[in-house]
Structure formats: structure tokens, C-alpha cells
GROMACS .gro file of C-alpha atoms in nm:
model
  228
    1MET     CA    1   0.000   0.000   0.000
    2GLU     CA    2   0.271   0.243   0.102
    3THR     CA    3   0.479   0.145  -0.201
    4SER     CA    4   0.190   0.213  -0.439
    5VAL     CA    5   0.134   0.555  -0.283
    6HIS     CA    6   0.501   0.641  -0.325
    7LYS     CA    7   0.474   0.541  -0.689
    8LYS     CA    8   0.182   0.777  -0.732
    9ILE     CA    9   0.379   1.057  -0.572
   10SER     CA   10   0.697   0.991  -0.768
   11LEU     CA   11   0.523   1.035  -1.104
   12PRO     CA   12   0.424   1.401  -1.050
   13VAL     CA   13   0.768   1.472  -0.908
   14VAL     CA   14   0.938   1.326  -1.214
   15VAL     CA   15   0.697   1.511  -1.442
   16SER     CA   16   0.767   1.840  -1.262
   17ILE     CA   17   1.142   1.795  -1.299
   18LEU     CA   18   1.107   1.718  -1.668
   19MET     CA   19   0.882   2.022  -1.714
   20THR     CA   20   1.160   2.237  -1.570
   21VAL     CA   21   1.459   2.092  -1.755
   22VAL     CA   22   1.314   2.001  -2.095
   23PRO     CA   23   1.206   2.356  -2.193
   24LEU     CA   24   1.567   2.474  -2.160
   25VAL     CA   25   1.676   2.214  -2.415
   26THR     CA   26   1.389   2.261  -2.660
   27THR     CA   27   1.418   2.640  -2.645
   28SER     CA   28   1.784   2.619  -2.744
   29ILE     CA   29   1.699   2.386  -3.034
   30LEU     CA   30   1.410   2.603  -3.154
   31THR     CA   31   1.623   2.917  -3.129
   32ALA     CA   32   1.888   2.767  -3.355
   33TRP     CA   33   1.622   2.641  -3.600
   34ALA     CA   34   1.438   2.976  -3.617
   35ILE     CA   35   1.762   3.165  -3.678
   36ASN     CA   36   1.862   2.933  -3.963
   37HIS     CA   37   1.515   2.933  -4.122
   38GLU     CA   38   1.410   3.296  -4.086
   39LYS     CA   39   1.336   3.336  -4.459
   40LEU     CA   40   1.114   3.028  -4.458
   41LEU     CA   41   0.916   3.148  -4.156
   42ARG     CA   42   0.862   3.488  -4.316
   43THR     CA   43   0.704   3.330  -4.624
   44LEU     CA   44   0.465   3.099  -4.440
   45PRO     CA   45   0.097   3.176  -4.510
   46PHE     CA   46  -0.127   3.268  -4.219
   47GLU     CA   47  -0.311   2.933  -4.242
   48TRP     CA   48   0.014   2.753  -4.175
   49TRP     CA   49   0.067   2.958  -3.862
   50LEU     CA   50  -0.276   2.843  -3.740
   51GLY     CA   51  -0.174   2.480  -3.788
   52ILE     CA   52   0.161   2.540  -3.620
   53THR     CA   53  -0.018   2.706  -3.329
   54PHE     CA   54  -0.234   2.397  -3.281
   55ILE     CA   55   0.076   2.175  -3.265
   56LEU     CA   56   0.254   2.417  -3.033
   57THR     CA   57  -0.049   2.418  -2.802
   58ILE     CA   58   0.011   2.048  -2.745
   59THR     CA   59   0.387   2.086  -2.704
   60SER     CA   60   0.337   2.378  -2.463
   61SER     CA   61   0.111   2.163  -2.246
   62ALA     CA   62   0.394   1.910  -2.233
   63ALA     CA   63   0.642   2.185  -2.135
   64LEU     CA   64   0.834   2.148  -2.460
   65THR     CA   65   0.772   2.502  -2.583
   66PRO     CA   66   0.737   2.788  -2.330
   67PRO     CA   67   0.453   3.023  -2.442
   68THR     CA   68   0.652   3.337  -2.358
   69PHE     CA   69   0.934   3.224  -2.587
   70LEU     CA   70   0.678   3.154  -2.859
   71ALA     CA   71   0.529   3.501  -2.810
   72LEU     CA   72   0.869   3.651  -2.893
   73VAL     CA   73   0.889   3.450  -3.215
   74TYR     CA   74   0.528   3.519  -3.312
   75GLY     CA   75   0.574   3.889  -3.240
   76TYR     CA   76   0.884   3.902  -3.457
   77PHE     CA   77   0.719   3.739  -3.759
   78LEU     CA   78   0.350   3.831  -3.722
   79GLY     CA   79   0.335   4.133  -3.492
   80TRP     CA   80   0.012   4.216  -3.309
   81SER     CA   81  -0.195   3.988  -3.532
   82SER     CA   82  -0.043   3.694  -3.345
   83LEU     CA   83  -0.213   3.781  -3.014
   84PRO     CA   84  -0.537   3.584  -3.075
   85MET     CA   85  -0.336   3.275  -3.166
   86LEU     CA   86  -0.115   3.311  -2.860
   87PHE     CA   87  -0.413   3.357  -2.627
   88GLY     CA   88  -0.573   3.048  -2.781
   89LEU     CA   89  -0.248   2.858  -2.739
   90ASN     CA   90  -0.223   2.950  -2.371
   91LEU     CA   91  -0.584   2.858  -2.296
   92GLY     CA   92  -0.561   2.532  -2.489
   93ALA     CA   93  -0.243   2.429  -2.309
   94ILE     CA   94  -0.397   2.515  -1.971
   95ALA     CA   95  -0.698   2.297  -2.051
   96ILE     CA   96  -0.482   2.003  -2.162
   97ILE     CA   97  -0.269   2.020  -1.847
   98TYR     CA   98  -0.578   2.042  -1.628
   99VAL     CA   99  -0.727   1.728  -1.785
  100SER     CA  100  -0.392   1.547  -1.770
  101ALA     CA  101  -0.373   1.599  -1.393
  102HIS     CA  102  -0.648   1.339  -1.359
  103PHE     CA  103  -0.407   1.072  -1.486
  104LEU     CA  104  -0.152   1.172  -1.222
  105HIS     CA  105  -0.392   1.069  -0.943
  106ALA     CA  106  -0.433   1.425  -0.816
  107GLU     CA  107  -0.710   1.345  -0.569
  108SER     CA  108  -0.523   1.049  -0.419
  109ILE     CA  109  -0.209   1.257  -0.378
  110ARG     CA  110  -0.399   1.537  -0.203
  111SER     CA  111  -0.560   1.288   0.036
  112TYR     CA  112  -0.224   1.130   0.113
  113LEU     CA  113  -0.056   1.466   0.176
  114ILE     CA  114  -0.338   1.571   0.409
  115GLN     CA  115  -0.293   1.252   0.611
  116ILE     CA  116   0.082   1.301   0.640
  117TYR     CA  117   0.080   1.680   0.673
  118PRO     CA  118  -0.246   1.802   0.833
  119GLN     CA  119  -0.151   2.166   0.770
  120VAL     CA  120  -0.197   2.099   0.398
  121SER     CA  121  -0.572   2.079   0.459
  122ASN     CA  122  -0.582   2.435   0.597
  123LEU     CA  123  -0.365   2.560   0.313
  124LEU     CA  124  -0.593   2.403   0.054
  125ARG     CA  125  -0.903   2.551   0.220
  126ARG     CA  126  -0.743   2.894   0.204
  127PHE     CA  127  -0.650   2.832  -0.157
  128TYR     CA  128  -1.004   2.730  -0.258
  129LYS     CA  129  -1.141   3.056  -0.114
  130ASN     CA  130  -0.887   3.264  -0.305
  131GLU     CA  131  -0.822   3.060  -0.619
  132LEU     CA  132  -0.865   3.334  -0.876
  133ARG     CA  133  -0.640   3.581  -0.695
  134LEU     CA  134  -0.355   3.337  -0.634
  135ILE     CA  135  -0.371   3.191  -0.986
  136PHE     CA  136  -0.369   3.540  -1.137
  137PHE     CA  137  -0.060   3.652  -0.944
  138ALA     CA  138   0.121   3.324  -1.018
  139LYS     CA  139   0.049   3.347  -1.391
  140LEU     CA  140   0.148   3.714  -1.394
  141SER     CA  141   0.505   3.628  -1.301
  142PRO     CA  142   0.739   3.591  -1.601
  143VAL     CA  143   0.974   3.368  -1.401
  144LEU     CA  144   0.736   3.092  -1.287
  145PRO     CA  145   0.731   2.805  -1.540
  146PHE     CA  146   0.406   2.794  -1.738
  147ALA     CA  147   0.347   2.418  -1.732
  148ILE     CA  148   0.459   2.370  -1.370
  149THR     CA  149   0.222   2.632  -1.229
  150ASN     CA  150  -0.070   2.497  -1.431
  151LEU     CA  151   0.004   2.142  -1.317
  152PHE     CA  152   0.034   2.256  -0.955
  153PHE     CA  153  -0.306   2.428  -0.955
  154ALA     CA  154  -0.469   2.131  -1.126
  155MET     CA  155  -0.315   1.889  -0.876
  156ALA     CA  156  -0.430   2.115  -0.591
  157GLY     CA  157  -0.788   2.076  -0.710
  158ALA     CA  158  -0.851   2.426  -0.843
  159ARG     CA  159  -1.175   2.472  -1.034
  160PHE     CA  160  -1.134   2.470  -1.410
  161LYS     CA  161  -1.314   2.803  -1.460
  162GLN     CA  162  -1.089   2.969  -1.204
  163VAL     CA  163  -0.775   2.828  -1.365
  164LEU     CA  164  -0.885   2.954  -1.705
  165ALA     CA  165  -0.992   3.297  -1.576
  166GLY     CA  166  -0.683   3.351  -1.360
  167GLY     CA  167  -0.454   3.212  -1.629
  168THR     CA  168  -0.606   3.439  -1.894
  169LEU     CA  169  -0.583   3.756  -1.686
  170GLY     CA  170  -0.231   3.676  -1.570
  171MET     CA  171  -0.090   3.584  -1.910
  172ILE     CA  172  -0.212   3.895  -2.095
  173PRO     CA  173   0.055   4.142  -1.968
  174ARG     CA  174   0.355   3.916  -2.024
  175THR     CA  175   0.226   3.789  -2.360
  176VAL     CA  176   0.168   4.143  -2.486
  177LEU     CA  177   0.513   4.243  -2.359
  178ALA     CA  178   0.679   3.950  -2.540
  179VAL     CA  179   0.494   4.022  -2.866
  180TRP     CA  180   0.591   4.389  -2.844
  181ALA     CA  181   0.956   4.296  -2.783
  182GLY     CA  182   0.949   4.060  -3.081
  183LYS     CA  183   0.777   4.315  -3.304
  184GLU     CA  184   1.034   4.583  -3.223
  185ALA     CA  185   1.336   4.354  -3.268
  186GLN     CA  186   1.555   4.402  -3.575
  187ASP     CA  187   1.735   4.069  -3.560
  188ILE     CA  188   1.589   3.734  -3.452
  189ARG     CA  189   1.921   3.596  -3.331
  190TYR     CA  190   1.975   3.888  -3.095
  191LEU     CA  191   1.609   3.878  -2.987
  192LEU     CA  192   1.609   3.511  -2.887
  193GLU     CA  193   1.954   3.522  -2.731
  194HIS     CA  194   1.876   3.845  -2.541
  195PRO     CA  195   1.496   3.837  -2.488
  196ASN     CA  196   1.498   4.086  -2.200
  197GLU     CA  197   1.718   4.345  -2.363
  198GLY     CA  198   1.615   4.708  -2.334
  199LEU     CA  199   1.544   4.931  -2.034
  200THR     CA  200   1.168   4.943  -2.088
  201THR     CA  201   1.140   4.565  -2.108
  202LYS     CA  202   1.352   4.518  -1.796
  203ILE     CA  203   1.146   4.768  -1.598
  204ILE     CA  204   0.816   4.604  -1.698
  205LEU     CA  205   0.952   4.258  -1.613
  206ILE     CA  206   1.066   4.377  -1.272
  207VAL     CA  207   0.727   4.538  -1.208
  208LEU     CA  208   0.545   4.216  -1.304
  209ILE     CA  209   0.772   4.008  -1.079
  210VAL     CA  210   0.724   4.247  -0.785
  211ILE     CA  211   0.346   4.258  -0.826
  212SER     CA  212   0.331   3.880  -0.856
  213THR     CA  213   0.554   3.824  -0.552
  214VAL     CA  214   0.361   4.071  -0.336
  215GLY     CA  215   0.028   3.921  -0.443
  216ILE     CA  216   0.134   3.564  -0.366
  217GLY     CA  217   0.300   3.671  -0.041
  218TYR     CA  218  -0.018   3.850   0.068
  219PHE     CA  219  -0.205   3.522   0.031
  220PHE     CA  220   0.015   3.365   0.299
  221LYS     CA  221   0.023   3.670   0.529
  222ASP     CA  222  -0.338   3.789   0.509
  223LYS     CA  223  -0.480   3.730   0.857
  224LYS     CA  224  -0.835   3.714   0.724
  225ILE     CA  225  -0.738   3.432   0.493
  226VAL     CA  226  -0.546   3.248   0.762
  227GLU     CA  227  -0.836   3.265   1.004
  228SER     CA  228  -1.102   3.172   0.747
   0.00000   0.00000   0.00000
């Protein structure tokens, strides 16, 4: 019994590690490919981009292609017209990850953790009463991995509507920022190798990180939430 539970727990842990390491590798590969095939990408018809977006929605849900990185590329080649595709990509990937959490035995893992660590129950109750706010601030941060945060909220038992709403509101600022940075870039190599170049971009990133950190920290320090 105990062995089977450990197996259930080890799977999400392994998945989380892979979701952290794999994007670093795939991003490097995609960067090299995009640089070497810039002319090809510029000649692709819009319909092809729609098909590519569908494929990238699946790969983003598997943590192979970080959406913020894709927003830089889309912004460089398509400009502002890429925003609807990127929003659809983000929402689609969130939905896929949420459904996939079921196969990772999310409910069993939560029950086990509550038995071993009773304080988890109080934390989850606080989370359920403030889902939208916490999800929004987590998704607002440009440094928290996309797939990991989505998997965490799904495993925690967040409601699907709240995950979608919080994810949508949180992803808009950083997606728009990435598209703008891509649109303004003159060279794709320099853009992808120095994605946060420029004073304006750095200031906005810092502001997003600070707002996200303060918002998440307030969740743990708010006395009203703790006592509820």
C-alpha cells in the first residue's frame, strides 16, 4: 500500500522535474532552428501559422515550448496579429494540463498529503477561497514556469473556470510584452539570445515580478485568509 502511494507521488515529481529541464533544451533547439530558417518562416501563409499554433499548443502543455518564448517569435514574424493565436495557445495548453492531472492521481495525492501533513488541509481551504487571486498573481510572473504552475493548480484541485480565468488575466501582460519585444526587434538571433534586452522591457519585467511576488506573499500573510 505504502509502495503504491510512493509510486503515485513519484510520477508528479518526475513530471515536474522534466517540465523544468526540458524547456531549456527545446528552447535552445528552436532558437537555432528559427535563426537558420528565418526566410522560410517569413514566407509561411497565415493558415500555416494556425496549424503550427495547434501543434505548439500540445507541445506547450507538455512543457516542450514555453509560451513566452513563442510570443517573442510570433511577435517578430507576425506582430500584433499573433495575439489571438497566442491567447488560444495559452488557454488550450492550460486545458490540456488540467485534464492530464487526472491521470496523475491528483485526488489520491492530495488525500495522502493531508494525512501526512495536516496543515496541507488548511492551506488548501485557504487556496479554494482565493483561487482566482492566487492563480492570477502566479500566472502574472514571467519567471514561474508555465506548465509547472498549471500542473500545480490542477493537482491542488482548483476549479477549471478559475484556472482559465486567472490564467487568462495573468498571461495577458507578459504575452503582450513579449509580442511587443518581438515586433520591435531588428534581428531574430539577438532577440532570442537576449529576450529581456532594453530598459523598458527590464522595468516592466521587474514590475510584473514584484506585483506577482507581493500578491502571492499577501495570500500567505493575510490574517483574514489564515483565520477563514
